PDB file of C-alpha atoms in Angstrom:
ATOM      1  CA  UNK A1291       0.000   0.000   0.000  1.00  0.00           C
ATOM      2  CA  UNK A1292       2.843   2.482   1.186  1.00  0.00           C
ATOM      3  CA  UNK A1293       4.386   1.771  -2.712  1.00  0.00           C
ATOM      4  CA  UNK A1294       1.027   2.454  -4.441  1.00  0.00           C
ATOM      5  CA  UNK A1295       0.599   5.393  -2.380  1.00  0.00           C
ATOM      6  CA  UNK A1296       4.298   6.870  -3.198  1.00  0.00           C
ATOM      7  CA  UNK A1297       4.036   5.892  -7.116  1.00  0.00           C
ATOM      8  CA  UNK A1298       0.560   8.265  -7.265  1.00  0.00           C
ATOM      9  CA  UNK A1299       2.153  10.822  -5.301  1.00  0.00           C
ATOM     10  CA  UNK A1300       5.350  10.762  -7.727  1.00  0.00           C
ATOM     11  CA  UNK A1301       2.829  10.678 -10.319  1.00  0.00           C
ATOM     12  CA  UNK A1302       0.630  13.915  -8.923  1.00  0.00           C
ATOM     13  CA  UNK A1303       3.820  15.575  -8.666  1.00  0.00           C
ATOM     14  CA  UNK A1304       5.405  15.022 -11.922  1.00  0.00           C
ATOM     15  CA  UNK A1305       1.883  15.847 -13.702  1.00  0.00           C
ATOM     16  CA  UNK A1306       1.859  19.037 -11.423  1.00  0.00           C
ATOM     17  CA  UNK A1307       5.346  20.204 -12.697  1.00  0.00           C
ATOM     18  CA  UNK A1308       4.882  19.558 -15.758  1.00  0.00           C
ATOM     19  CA  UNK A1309       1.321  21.524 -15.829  1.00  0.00           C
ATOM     20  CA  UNK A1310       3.329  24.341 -13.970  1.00  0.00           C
ATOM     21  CA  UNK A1311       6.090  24.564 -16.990  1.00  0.00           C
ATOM     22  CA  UNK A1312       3.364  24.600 -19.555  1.00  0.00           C
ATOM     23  CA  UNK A1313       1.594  27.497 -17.812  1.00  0.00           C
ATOM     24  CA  UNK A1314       3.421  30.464 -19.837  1.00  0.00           C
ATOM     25  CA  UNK A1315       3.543  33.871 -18.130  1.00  0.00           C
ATOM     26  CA  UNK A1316       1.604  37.258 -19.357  1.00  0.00           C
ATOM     27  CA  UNK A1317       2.192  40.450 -18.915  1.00  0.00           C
ATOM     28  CA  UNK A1318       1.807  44.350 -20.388  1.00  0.00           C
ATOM     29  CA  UNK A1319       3.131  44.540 -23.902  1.00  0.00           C
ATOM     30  CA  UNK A1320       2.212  40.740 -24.298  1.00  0.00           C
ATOM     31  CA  UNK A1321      -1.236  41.672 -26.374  1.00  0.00           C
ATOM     32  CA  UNK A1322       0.126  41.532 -29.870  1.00  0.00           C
ATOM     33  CA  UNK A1323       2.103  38.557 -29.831  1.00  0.00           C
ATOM     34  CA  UNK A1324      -0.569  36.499 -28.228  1.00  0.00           C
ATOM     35  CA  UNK A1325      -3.150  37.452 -30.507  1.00  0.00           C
ATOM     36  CA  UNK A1326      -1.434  37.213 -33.686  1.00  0.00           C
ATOM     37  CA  UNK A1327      -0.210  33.090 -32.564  1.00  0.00           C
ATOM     38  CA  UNK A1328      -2.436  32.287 -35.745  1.00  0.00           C
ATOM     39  CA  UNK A1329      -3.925  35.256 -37.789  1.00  0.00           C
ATOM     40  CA  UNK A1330      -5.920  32.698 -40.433  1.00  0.00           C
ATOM     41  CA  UNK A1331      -8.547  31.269 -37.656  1.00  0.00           C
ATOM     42  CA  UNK A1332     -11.018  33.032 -35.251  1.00  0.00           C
ATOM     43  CA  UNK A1333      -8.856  33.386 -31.787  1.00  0.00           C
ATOM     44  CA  UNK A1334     -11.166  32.951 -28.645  1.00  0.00           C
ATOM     45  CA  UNK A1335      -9.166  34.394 -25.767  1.00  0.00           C
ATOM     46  CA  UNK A1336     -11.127  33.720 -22.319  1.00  0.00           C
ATOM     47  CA  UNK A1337      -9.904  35.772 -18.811  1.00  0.00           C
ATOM     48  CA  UNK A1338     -10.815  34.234 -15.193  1.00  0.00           C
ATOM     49  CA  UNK A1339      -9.558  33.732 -11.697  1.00  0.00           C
ATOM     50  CA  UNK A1340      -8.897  31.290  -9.080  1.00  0.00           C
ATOM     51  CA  UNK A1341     -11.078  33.156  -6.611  1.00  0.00           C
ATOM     52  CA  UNK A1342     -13.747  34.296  -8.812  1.00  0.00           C
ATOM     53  CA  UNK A1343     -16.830  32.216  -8.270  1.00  0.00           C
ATOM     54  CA  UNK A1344     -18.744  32.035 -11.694  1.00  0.00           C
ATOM     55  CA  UNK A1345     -15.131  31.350 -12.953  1.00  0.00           C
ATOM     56  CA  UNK A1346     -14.713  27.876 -10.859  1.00  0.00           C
ATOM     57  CA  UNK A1347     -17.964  26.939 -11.871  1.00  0.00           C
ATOM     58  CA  UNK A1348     -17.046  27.903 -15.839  1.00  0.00           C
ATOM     59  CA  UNK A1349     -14.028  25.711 -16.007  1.00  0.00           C
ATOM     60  CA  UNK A1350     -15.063  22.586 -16.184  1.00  0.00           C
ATOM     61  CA  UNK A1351     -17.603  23.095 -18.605  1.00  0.00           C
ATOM     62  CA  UNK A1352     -14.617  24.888 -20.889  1.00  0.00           C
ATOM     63  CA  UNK A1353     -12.814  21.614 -19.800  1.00  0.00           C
ATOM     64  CA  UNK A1354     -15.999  19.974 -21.854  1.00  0.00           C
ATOM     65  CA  UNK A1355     -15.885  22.516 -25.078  1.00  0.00           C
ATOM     66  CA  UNK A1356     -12.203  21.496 -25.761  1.00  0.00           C
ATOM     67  CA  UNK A1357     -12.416  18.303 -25.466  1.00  0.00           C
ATOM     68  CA  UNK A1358     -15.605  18.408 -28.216  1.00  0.00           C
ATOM     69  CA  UNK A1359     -13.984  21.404 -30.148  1.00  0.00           C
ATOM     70  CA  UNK A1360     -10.376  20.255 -30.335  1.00  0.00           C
ATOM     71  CA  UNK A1361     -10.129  22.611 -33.501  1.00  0.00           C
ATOM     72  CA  UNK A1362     -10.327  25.632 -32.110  1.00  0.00           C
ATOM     73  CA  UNK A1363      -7.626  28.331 -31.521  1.00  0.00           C
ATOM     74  CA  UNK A1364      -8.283  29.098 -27.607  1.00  0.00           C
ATOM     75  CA  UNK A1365      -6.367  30.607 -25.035  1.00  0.00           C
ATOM     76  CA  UNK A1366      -6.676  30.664 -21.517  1.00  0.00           C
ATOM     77  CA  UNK A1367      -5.184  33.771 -19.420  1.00  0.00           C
ATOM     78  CA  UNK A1368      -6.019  33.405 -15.148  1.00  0.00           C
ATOM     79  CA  UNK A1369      -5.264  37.113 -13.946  1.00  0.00           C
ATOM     80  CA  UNK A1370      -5.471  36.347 -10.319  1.00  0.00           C
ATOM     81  CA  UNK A1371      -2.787  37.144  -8.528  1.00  0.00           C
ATOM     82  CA  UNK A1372      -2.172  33.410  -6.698  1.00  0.00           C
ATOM     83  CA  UNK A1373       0.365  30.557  -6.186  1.00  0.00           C
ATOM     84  CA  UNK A1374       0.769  28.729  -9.568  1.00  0.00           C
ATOM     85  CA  UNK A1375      -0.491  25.411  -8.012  1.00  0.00           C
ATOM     86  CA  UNK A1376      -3.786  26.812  -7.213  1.00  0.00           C
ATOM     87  CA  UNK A1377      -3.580  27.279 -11.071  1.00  0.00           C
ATOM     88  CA  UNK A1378      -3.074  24.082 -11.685  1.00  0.00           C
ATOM     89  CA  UNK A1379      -5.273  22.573  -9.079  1.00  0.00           C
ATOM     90  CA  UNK A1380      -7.861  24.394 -11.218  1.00  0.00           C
ATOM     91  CA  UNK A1381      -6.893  23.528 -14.426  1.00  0.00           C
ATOM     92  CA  UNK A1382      -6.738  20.050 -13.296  1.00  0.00           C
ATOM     93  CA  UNK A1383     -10.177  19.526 -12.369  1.00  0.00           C
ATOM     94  CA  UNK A1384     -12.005  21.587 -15.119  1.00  0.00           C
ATOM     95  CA  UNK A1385      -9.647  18.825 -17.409  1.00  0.00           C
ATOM     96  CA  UNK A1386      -7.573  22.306 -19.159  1.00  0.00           C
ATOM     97  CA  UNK A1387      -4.263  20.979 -17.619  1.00  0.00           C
ATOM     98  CA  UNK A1388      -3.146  20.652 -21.693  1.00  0.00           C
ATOM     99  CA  UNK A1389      -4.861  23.942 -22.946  1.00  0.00           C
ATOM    100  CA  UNK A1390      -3.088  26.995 -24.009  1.00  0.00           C
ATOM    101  CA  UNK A1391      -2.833  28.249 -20.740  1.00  0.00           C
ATOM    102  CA  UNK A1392      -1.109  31.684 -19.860  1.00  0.00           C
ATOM    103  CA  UNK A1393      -1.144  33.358 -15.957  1.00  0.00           C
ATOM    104  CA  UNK A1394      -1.115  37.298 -15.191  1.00  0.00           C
ATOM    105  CA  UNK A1395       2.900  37.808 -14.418  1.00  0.00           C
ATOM    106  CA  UNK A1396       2.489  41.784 -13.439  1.00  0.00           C
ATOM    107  CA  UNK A1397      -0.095  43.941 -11.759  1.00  0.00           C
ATOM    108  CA  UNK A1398      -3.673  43.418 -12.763  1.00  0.00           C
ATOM    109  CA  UNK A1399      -4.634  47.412 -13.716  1.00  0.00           C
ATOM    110  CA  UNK A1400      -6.109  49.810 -16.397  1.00  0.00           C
ATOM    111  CA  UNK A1401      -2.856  49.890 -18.650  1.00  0.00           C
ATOM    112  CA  UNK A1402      -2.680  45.932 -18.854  1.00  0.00           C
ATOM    113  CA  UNK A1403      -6.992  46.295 -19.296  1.00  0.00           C
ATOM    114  CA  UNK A1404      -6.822  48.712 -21.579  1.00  0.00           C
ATOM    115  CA  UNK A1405      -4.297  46.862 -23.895  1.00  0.00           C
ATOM    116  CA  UNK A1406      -6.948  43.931 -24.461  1.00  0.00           C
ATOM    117  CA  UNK A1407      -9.646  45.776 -25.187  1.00  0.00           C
ATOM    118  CA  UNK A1408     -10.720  49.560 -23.949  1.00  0.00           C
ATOM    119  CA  UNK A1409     -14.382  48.423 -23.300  1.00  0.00           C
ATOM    120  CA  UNK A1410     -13.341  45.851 -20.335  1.00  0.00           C
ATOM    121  CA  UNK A1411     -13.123  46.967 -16.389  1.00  0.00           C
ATOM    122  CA  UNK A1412     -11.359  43.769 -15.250  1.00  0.00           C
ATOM    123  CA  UNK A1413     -14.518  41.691 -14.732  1.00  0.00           C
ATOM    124  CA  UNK A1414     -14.041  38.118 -14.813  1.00  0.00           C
ATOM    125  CA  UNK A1415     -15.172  35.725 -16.193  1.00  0.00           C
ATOM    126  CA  UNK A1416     -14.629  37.416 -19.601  1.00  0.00           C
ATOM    127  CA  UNK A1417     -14.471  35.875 -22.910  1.00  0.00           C
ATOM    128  CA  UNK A1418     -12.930  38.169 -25.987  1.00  0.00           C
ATOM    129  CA  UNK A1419     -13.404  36.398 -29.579  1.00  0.00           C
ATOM    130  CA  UNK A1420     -11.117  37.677 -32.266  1.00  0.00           C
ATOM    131  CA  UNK A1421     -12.592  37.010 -35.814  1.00  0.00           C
ATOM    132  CA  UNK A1422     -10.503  36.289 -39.083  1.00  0.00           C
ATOM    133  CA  UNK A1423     -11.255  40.236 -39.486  1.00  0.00           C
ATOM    134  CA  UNK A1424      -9.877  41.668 -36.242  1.00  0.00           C
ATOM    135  CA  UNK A1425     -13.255  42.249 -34.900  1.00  0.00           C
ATOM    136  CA  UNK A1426     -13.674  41.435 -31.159  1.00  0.00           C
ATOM    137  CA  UNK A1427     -16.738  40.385 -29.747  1.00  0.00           C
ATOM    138  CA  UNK A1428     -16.230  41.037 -25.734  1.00  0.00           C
ATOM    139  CA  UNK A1429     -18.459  39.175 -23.603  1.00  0.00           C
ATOM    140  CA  UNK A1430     -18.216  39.166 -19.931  1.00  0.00           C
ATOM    141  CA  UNK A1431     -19.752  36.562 -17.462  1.00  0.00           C
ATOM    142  CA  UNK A1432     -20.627  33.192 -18.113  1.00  0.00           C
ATOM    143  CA  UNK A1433     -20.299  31.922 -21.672  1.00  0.00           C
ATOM    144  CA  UNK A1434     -22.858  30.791 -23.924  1.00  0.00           C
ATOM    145  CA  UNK A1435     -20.830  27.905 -25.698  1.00  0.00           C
ATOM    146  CA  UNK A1436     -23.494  27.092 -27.932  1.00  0.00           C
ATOM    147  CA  UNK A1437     -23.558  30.686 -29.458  1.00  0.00           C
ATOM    148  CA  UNK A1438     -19.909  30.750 -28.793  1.00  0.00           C
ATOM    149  CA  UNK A1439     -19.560  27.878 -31.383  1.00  0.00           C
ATOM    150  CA  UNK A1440     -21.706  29.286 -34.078  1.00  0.00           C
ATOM    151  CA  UNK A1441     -19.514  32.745 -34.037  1.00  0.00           C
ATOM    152  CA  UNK A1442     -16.566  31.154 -34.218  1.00  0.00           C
ATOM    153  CA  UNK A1443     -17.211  28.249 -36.765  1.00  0.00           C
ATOM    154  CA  UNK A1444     -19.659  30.275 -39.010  1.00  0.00           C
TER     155      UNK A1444
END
């Protein structure tokens, strides 16, 4: 039992560090690059938080939308400022533990806000869709993944 017991703790903490690697860090000036990763396809670029509430009850079902939309050109961007393994404890239950997942690396204020789009106060959870076009569609609180799919694949 002790053996089982240290192989899925060696295990949790392997899958942890690895999680913790592929979380990439964000910060002012950051915009651009990350929303020019791939020009030719919509870009759906969704905001949240480790201590916001509608956020932890989001995840999972974003967990779901991957795993059903594997196609899609999504990125993930937690702007709380918190230990990285609450990240990841996150991440690892809503199943996003191999999405393109980015944390806030600098202060959270209007300069960083203003970057992403002028029209957003720092609510969370907020979901900015980035057409073939350069149009954004903002949409803060919970998503609607069923209209979310139709803007993005029509």
């Amino acid at each position: 039992m002790k053996t089982f017991l240290s192989s899925l703790l060696i295990a949790f903490i392997l899958s942890s560090t690895a999680l913790a690697e592929d979380l990439k860090p964000y910060q002012h000036g950051d915009w651009q690059k990350l929303i020019t990763t791939n020009p030719q396809r919509p870009l759906v670029v969704h905001f949240w938080g480790v201590t916001c509430g509608p956020c932890i009850k989001e995840m999972p079902l974003w967990g779901s939308f991957i795993k059903n939309n594997r196609s899609l050109n999504i990125i993930f961007v937690q702007v709380d400022n918190v230990p990285i393994d609450q990240m990841i404890k996150m991440l690892s239950k809503a199943n996003l533990q191999t999405a393109n997942n980015y944390y806030l690396n600098s202060h959270f204020d209007e300069r960083l806000r203003y970057e992403i789009n002028p029209k957003w106060r720092g609510e969370t959870p907020m979901t900015l869709v980035i057409e073939k076009d350069n149009k954004q569609t903002l949409k803060i609180g919970n998503t609607d993944f069923v209209l979310l799919k139709k803007q993005v694949f029509n």
